[in-house]
mmCIF file of C-alpha atoms in Angstrom:
data_model
loop_
_atom_site.group_PDB
_atom_site.id
_atom_site.type_symbol
_atom_site.label_atom_id
_atom_site.label_comp_id
_atom_site.label_asym_id
_atom_site.label_seq_id
_atom_site.Cartn_x
_atom_site.Cartn_y
_atom_site.Cartn_z
ATOM 1 C CA UNK L 1 -11.355 48.778 2.155
ATOM 2 C CA UNK L 2 -14.241 48.012 -0.502
ATOM 3 C CA UNK L 3 -12.146 48.316 -3.508
ATOM 4 C CA UNK L 4 -13.320 46.994 -6.955
ATOM 5 C CA UNK L 5 -10.852 46.627 -9.829
ATOM 6 C CA UNK L 6 -11.432 46.412 -13.519
ATOM 7 C CA UNK L 7 -9.100 45.230 -16.192
ATOM 8 C CA UNK L 8 -8.335 46.181 -18.918
ATOM 9 C CA UNK L 9 -8.884 49.959 -18.294
ATOM 10 C CA UNK L 10 -8.955 50.739 -22.045
ATOM 11 C CA UNK L 11 -9.159 48.553 -24.957
ATOM 12 C CA UNK L 12 -9.224 49.086 -28.775
ATOM 13 C CA UNK L 13 -10.407 46.243 -30.922
ATOM 14 C CA UNK L 14 -11.410 45.577 -34.548
ATOM 15 C CA UNK L 15 -15.091 44.997 -35.357
ATOM 16 C CA UNK L 16 -16.081 41.432 -35.148
ATOM 17 C CA UNK L 17 -13.812 40.465 -32.262
ATOM 18 C CA UNK L 18 -14.763 39.742 -28.690
ATOM 19 C CA UNK L 19 -13.659 41.612 -25.692
ATOM 20 C CA UNK L 20 -13.517 40.215 -21.999
ATOM 21 C CA UNK L 21 -13.592 42.806 -19.229
ATOM 22 C CA UNK L 22 -12.861 41.591 -15.590
ATOM 23 C CA UNK L 23 -14.261 42.912 -12.498
ATOM 24 C CA UNK L 24 -12.860 41.954 -9.076
ATOM 25 C CA UNK L 25 -13.810 42.812 -5.640
ATOM 26 C CA UNK L 26 -10.479 42.861 -3.877
ATOM 27 C CA UNK L 27 -11.015 43.059 -0.052
ATOM 28 C CA UNK L 28 -14.699 41.591 0.318
ATOM 29 C CA UNK L 29 -16.816 38.930 -1.178
ATOM 30 C CA UNK L 30 -19.782 39.919 -3.384
ATOM 31 C CA UNK L 31 -22.476 37.596 -3.990
ATOM 32 C CA UNK L 32 -24.001 40.272 -6.469
ATOM 33 C CA UNK L 33 -22.017 42.405 -8.987
ATOM 34 C CA UNK L 34 -23.727 44.661 -11.583
ATOM 35 C CA UNK L 35 -22.627 45.854 -15.113
ATOM 36 C CA UNK L 36 -23.372 49.331 -16.459
ATOM 37 C CA UNK L 37 -22.735 51.137 -19.569
ATOM 38 C CA UNK L 38 -22.210 54.968 -19.938
ATOM 39 C CA UNK L 39 -22.233 56.859 -23.112
ATOM 40 C CA UNK L 40 -20.631 60.364 -23.269
ATOM 41 C CA UNK L 41 -22.270 62.969 -21.198
ATOM 42 C CA UNK L 42 -24.942 60.571 -20.200
ATOM 43 C CA UNK L 43 -25.828 58.800 -16.810
ATOM 44 C CA UNK L 44 -24.960 55.066 -16.092
ATOM 45 C CA UNK L 45 -27.497 52.741 -17.524
ATOM 46 C CA UNK L 46 -27.680 49.329 -15.796
ATOM 47 C CA UNK L 47 -27.069 46.268 -18.220
ATOM 48 C CA UNK L 48 -27.234 43.368 -15.962
ATOM 49 C CA UNK L 49 -27.276 42.020 -12.506
ATOM 50 C CA UNK L 50 -24.818 39.076 -11.846
ATOM 51 C CA UNK L 51 -25.238 36.776 -9.094
ATOM 52 C CA UNK L 52 -22.428 34.249 -8.137
ATOM 53 C CA UNK L 53 -23.217 30.944 -9.440
ATOM 54 C CA UNK L 54 -26.343 31.611 -11.292
ATOM 55 C CA UNK L 55 -27.383 33.180 -14.623
ATOM 56 C CA UNK L 56 -27.236 36.984 -14.872
ATOM 57 C CA UNK L 57 -30.418 38.845 -15.145
ATOM 58 C CA UNK L 58 -30.442 41.473 -18.035
ATOM 59 C CA UNK L 59 -32.261 44.551 -18.313
ATOM 60 C CA UNK L 60 -34.719 45.224 -21.175
ATOM 61 C CA UNK L 61 -33.103 45.912 -24.433
ATOM 62 C CA UNK L 62 -29.804 44.506 -23.477
ATOM 63 C CA UNK L 63 -29.011 41.195 -25.595
ATOM 64 C CA UNK L 64 -27.848 38.480 -23.452
ATOM 65 C CA UNK L 65 -26.007 36.572 -26.223
ATOM 66 C CA UNK L 66 -24.179 39.663 -27.140
ATOM 67 C CA UNK L 67 -23.033 40.705 -23.526
ATOM 68 C CA UNK L 68 -21.965 37.528 -21.892
ATOM 69 C CA UNK L 69 -21.703 37.419 -18.170
ATOM 70 C CA UNK L 70 -19.979 35.063 -15.938
ATOM 71 C CA UNK L 71 -19.943 35.268 -12.201
ATOM 72 C CA UNK L 72 -17.843 32.363 -11.305
ATOM 73 C CA UNK L 73 -16.613 33.232 -7.850
ATOM 74 C CA UNK L 74 -17.587 35.666 -4.956
ATOM 75 C CA UNK L 75 -14.771 37.994 -6.158
ATOM 76 C CA UNK L 76 -14.991 37.904 -9.997
ATOM 77 C CA UNK L 77 -17.439 38.602 -12.570
ATOM 78 C CA UNK L 78 -16.702 38.935 -16.304
ATOM 79 C CA UNK L 79 -18.546 40.680 -19.049
ATOM 80 C CA UNK L 80 -17.533 39.542 -22.849
ATOM 81 C CA UNK L 81 -18.740 41.646 -25.641
ATOM 82 C CA UNK L 82 -19.068 39.216 -28.538
ATOM 83 C CA UNK L 83 -18.748 40.222 -32.071
ATOM 84 C CA UNK L 84 -18.121 43.980 -31.076
ATOM 85 C CA UNK L 85 -19.224 46.724 -33.430
ATOM 86 C CA UNK L 86 -18.490 50.311 -33.372
ATOM 87 C CA UNK L 87 -21.923 51.003 -31.761
ATOM 88 C CA UNK L 88 -20.755 48.987 -28.780
ATOM 89 C CA UNK L 89 -18.029 51.461 -27.979
ATOM 90 C CA UNK L 90 -18.586 52.794 -24.725
ATOM 91 C CA UNK L 91 -17.393 53.052 -21.032
ATOM 92 C CA UNK L 92 -18.344 49.878 -19.146
ATOM 93 C CA UNK L 93 -18.429 49.981 -15.341
ATOM 94 C CA UNK L 94 -18.899 47.124 -12.828
ATOM 95 C CA UNK L 95 -19.999 47.370 -9.270
ATOM 96 C CA UNK L 96 -20.115 44.731 -6.492
ATOM 97 C CA UNK L 97 -22.417 44.783 -3.400
ATOM 98 C CA UNK L 98 -21.058 44.284 0.062
ATOM 99 C CA UNK L 99 -22.941 42.323 2.796
ATOM 100 C CA UNK L 100 -24.605 45.605 3.898
ATOM 101 C CA UNK L 101 -26.017 46.164 0.282
ATOM 102 C CA UNK L 102 -23.636 49.032 -0.405
ATOM 103 C CA UNK L 103 -22.298 49.092 -4.175
ATOM 104 C CA UNK L 104 -18.767 49.885 -4.847
ATOM 105 C CA UNK L 105 -17.683 50.816 -8.338
ATOM 106 C CA UNK L 106 -14.810 49.625 -10.405
ATOM 107 C CA UNK L 107 -12.779 52.389 -12.415
ATOM 108 C CA UNK L 108 -14.368 51.536 -15.696
ATOM 109 C CA UNK L 109 -13.145 50.258 -18.972
ATOM 110 C CA UNK L 110 -13.366 52.301 -22.134
ATOM 111 C CA UNK L 111 -14.053 50.222 -25.145
ATOM 112 C CA UNK L 112 -13.321 51.459 -28.550
ATOM 113 C CA UNK L 113 -14.284 49.339 -31.560
ATOM 114 C CA UNK L 114 -12.827 50.212 -34.894
ATOM 115 C CA UNK H 1 -37.415 53.060 -6.357
ATOM 116 C CA UNK H 2 -38.354 56.651 -5.693
ATOM 117 C CA UNK H 3 -37.635 59.251 -8.238
ATOM 118 C CA UNK H 4 -35.051 61.928 -7.095
ATOM 119 C CA UNK H 5 -34.969 65.543 -8.301
ATOM 120 C CA UNK H 6 -31.421 67.343 -8.435
ATOM 121 C CA UNK H 7 -30.365 70.709 -9.697
ATOM 122 C CA UNK H 8 -28.515 69.865 -12.833
ATOM 123 C CA UNK H 9 -25.430 72.129 -11.913
ATOM 124 C CA UNK H 10 -23.919 74.145 -9.024
ATOM 125 C CA UNK H 11 -20.742 76.159 -8.272
ATOM 126 C CA UNK H 12 -18.875 76.327 -5.089
ATOM 127 C CA UNK H 13 -15.793 78.414 -4.011
ATOM 128 C CA UNK H 14 -12.672 76.393 -2.869
ATOM 129 C CA UNK H 15 -12.716 76.080 0.886
ATOM 130 C CA UNK H 16 -16.290 76.774 1.358
ATOM 131 C CA UNK H 17 -18.997 74.217 2.125
ATOM 132 C CA UNK H 18 -20.717 72.728 -0.688
ATOM 133 C CA UNK H 19 -24.526 71.954 -0.111
ATOM 134 C CA UNK H 20 -26.063 69.828 -2.759
ATOM 135 C CA UNK H 21 -29.987 69.209 -2.519
ATOM 136 C CA UNK H 22 -32.053 66.467 -3.426
ATOM 137 C CA UNK H 23 -35.911 65.978 -3.347
ATOM 138 C CA UNK H 24 -37.422 62.561 -3.036
ATOM 139 C CA UNK H 25 -40.949 63.271 -2.151
ATOM 140 C CA UNK H 26 -42.218 59.888 -2.847
ATOM 141 C CA UNK H 27 -39.603 57.923 -0.758
ATOM 142 C CA UNK H 28 -41.017 54.746 0.895
ATOM 143 C CA UNK H 29 -40.426 53.902 4.656
ATOM 144 C CA UNK H 30 -37.877 51.414 3.700
ATOM 145 C CA UNK H 31 -36.004 53.163 1.222
ATOM 146 C CA UNK H 32 -32.646 54.851 1.907
ATOM 147 C CA UNK H 33 -30.938 57.818 0.480
ATOM 148 C CA UNK H 34 -27.477 57.060 -1.165
ATOM 149 C CA UNK H 35 -24.990 59.620 -2.653
ATOM 150 C CA UNK H 36 -22.317 58.758 -5.043
ATOM 151 C CA UNK H 37 -20.129 60.938 -7.084
ATOM 152 C CA UNK H 38 -18.279 60.341 -10.470
ATOM 153 C CA UNK H 39 -15.367 62.377 -11.480
ATOM 154 C CA UNK H 40 -14.645 62.791 -15.237
ATOM 155 C CA UNK H 41 -13.862 59.260 -16.721
ATOM 156 C CA UNK H 42 -13.845 57.184 -13.501
ATOM 157 C CA UNK H 43 -16.203 54.954 -11.898
ATOM 158 C CA UNK H 44 -18.661 56.357 -9.286
ATOM 159 C CA UNK H 45 -17.463 56.601 -5.909
ATOM 160 C CA UNK H 46 -19.642 55.874 -2.950
ATOM 161 C CA UNK H 47 -19.984 58.935 -0.355
ATOM 162 C CA UNK H 48 -22.617 58.221 2.150
ATOM 163 C CA UNK H 49 -26.144 56.775 2.765
ATOM 164 C CA UNK H 50 -28.858 57.094 5.448
ATOM 165 C CA UNK H 51 -32.344 56.215 6.302
ATOM 166 C CA UNK H 52 -33.794 58.939 8.617
ATOM 167 C CA UNK H 53 -30.978 60.002 10.892
ATOM 168 C CA UNK H 54 -28.287 62.453 9.928
ATOM 169 C CA UNK H 55 -25.095 60.720 8.958
ATOM 170 C CA UNK H 56 -21.390 61.997 8.851
ATOM 171 C CA UNK H 57 -18.231 60.267 7.603
ATOM 172 C CA UNK H 58 -14.857 61.363 6.543
ATOM 173 C CA UNK H 59 -16.163 62.587 3.217
ATOM 174 C CA UNK H 60 -19.418 64.450 3.929
ATOM 175 C CA UNK H 61 -22.644 64.887 6.031
ATOM 176 C CA UNK H 62 -25.997 63.824 4.919
ATOM 177 C CA UNK H 63 -28.745 65.797 6.464
ATOM 178 C CA UNK H 64 -32.315 64.211 5.884
ATOM 179 C CA UNK H 65 -35.525 66.154 6.683
ATOM 180 C CA UNK H 66 -37.837 64.778 9.253
ATOM 181 C CA UNK H 67 -40.579 63.942 6.739
ATOM 182 C CA UNK H 68 -37.735 62.236 4.701
ATOM 183 C CA UNK H 69 -38.849 64.024 1.416
ATOM 184 C CA UNK H 70 -35.530 65.665 0.864
ATOM 185 C CA UNK H 71 -31.952 65.733 1.736
ATOM 186 C CA UNK H 72 -28.684 67.673 1.532
ATOM 187 C CA UNK H 73 -25.266 66.290 1.104
ATOM 188 C CA UNK H 74 -22.702 68.583 2.628
ATOM 189 C CA UNK H 75 -18.892 68.810 1.649
ATOM 190 C CA UNK H 76 -17.603 70.883 4.501
ATOM 191 C CA UNK H 77 -14.481 72.395 2.824
ATOM 192 C CA UNK H 78 -14.818 71.729 -0.905
ATOM 193 C CA UNK H 79 -11.464 71.440 -2.818
ATOM 194 C CA UNK H 80 -10.997 71.462 -6.521
ATOM 195 C CA UNK H 81 -10.745 67.651 -6.496
ATOM 196 C CA UNK H 82 -14.472 67.559 -5.458
ATOM 197 C CA UNK H 83 -15.546 68.865 -9.033
ATOM 198 C CA UNK H 84 -17.713 65.809 -10.141
ATOM 199 C CA UNK H 85 -21.203 64.780 -10.890
ATOM 200 C CA UNK H 86 -23.167 63.941 -7.712
ATOM 201 C CA UNK H 87 -25.882 61.388 -7.685
ATOM 202 C CA UNK H 88 -28.581 60.975 -5.206
ATOM 203 C CA UNK H 89 -30.296 57.771 -5.400
ATOM 204 C CA UNK H 90 -33.189 56.476 -3.497
ATOM 205 C CA UNK H 91 -33.585 52.517 -3.006
ATOM 206 C CA UNK H 92 -34.278 49.794 -0.748
ATOM 207 C CA UNK H 93 -31.258 48.718 1.256
ATOM 208 C CA UNK H 94 -29.649 47.501 4.225
ATOM 209 C CA UNK H 95 -28.877 43.916 4.416
ATOM 210 C CA UNK H 96 -30.272 42.345 1.142
ATOM 211 C CA UNK H 97 -27.389 42.530 -1.131
ATOM 212 C CA UNK H 98 -28.578 42.690 -4.700
ATOM 213 C CA UNK H 99 -30.618 45.845 -4.937
ATOM 214 C CA UNK H 100 -29.993 47.750 -7.858
ATOM 215 C CA UNK H 101 -29.103 51.488 -8.178
ATOM 216 C CA UNK H 102 -30.852 53.724 -10.692
ATOM 217 C CA UNK H 103 -28.855 56.668 -11.759
ATOM 218 C CA UNK H 104 -30.501 60.032 -12.800
ATOM 219 C CA UNK H 105 -29.002 63.092 -14.185
ATOM 220 C CA UNK H 106 -27.031 64.137 -10.961
ATOM 221 C CA UNK H 107 -25.907 67.606 -10.079
ATOM 222 C CA UNK H 108 -22.665 68.792 -11.676
ATOM 223 C CA UNK H 109 -20.599 70.574 -9.105
ATOM 224 C CA UNK H 110 -17.858 72.841 -10.178
ATOM 225 C CA UNK H 111 -15.534 73.835 -7.481
ATOM 226 C CA UNK H 112 -13.805 77.132 -8.450
ATOM 227 C CA UNK H 113 -10.505 78.517 -6.923
#
């Protein structure tokens, strides 16, 4: 149980395009999902907290217009990187909280912007 | 959330127990100790968590000192697949979904044959 999936696992795109990453909780409902970013050899950095049916809460320094988050249902949250640039290349990881407030993480999405 | 201190790296022989320490001297009464691990290029994996009692599951055991200022994660029989970065995180938990996790540097455990 407690499986979180992400799609795609890897994406390469041209500079200026937008990329959507999906995060799904497969066997539980998650009122809260989180999006993290991880640069090589660094720890995970929280980008935003996503609550079902409401606007996401972004961490300081994270541009909400650049990283659009939608949490349309209790099992799905999406992160859209708009007008991606090479500096947005990173490993993006989502997590979902179950009713006992334990976070389970997705496998991550590696984004490369050329 | 309380800050945690972990050694940056540890080695362990395959088949032996791996004991990963964590200091959290400023932990509050309502904060839990969570352990996650991250294998290279994968998302973090939940291992175990506890409040004040020792906990055990199919993956590991968590030993929390009586004063709750430190804890130890024990992998009873380490395998090569346990090589990963292990994160000890302290935060409010247990019933209020939505509490964030703050990741520190973790301990890079290398299990050697």
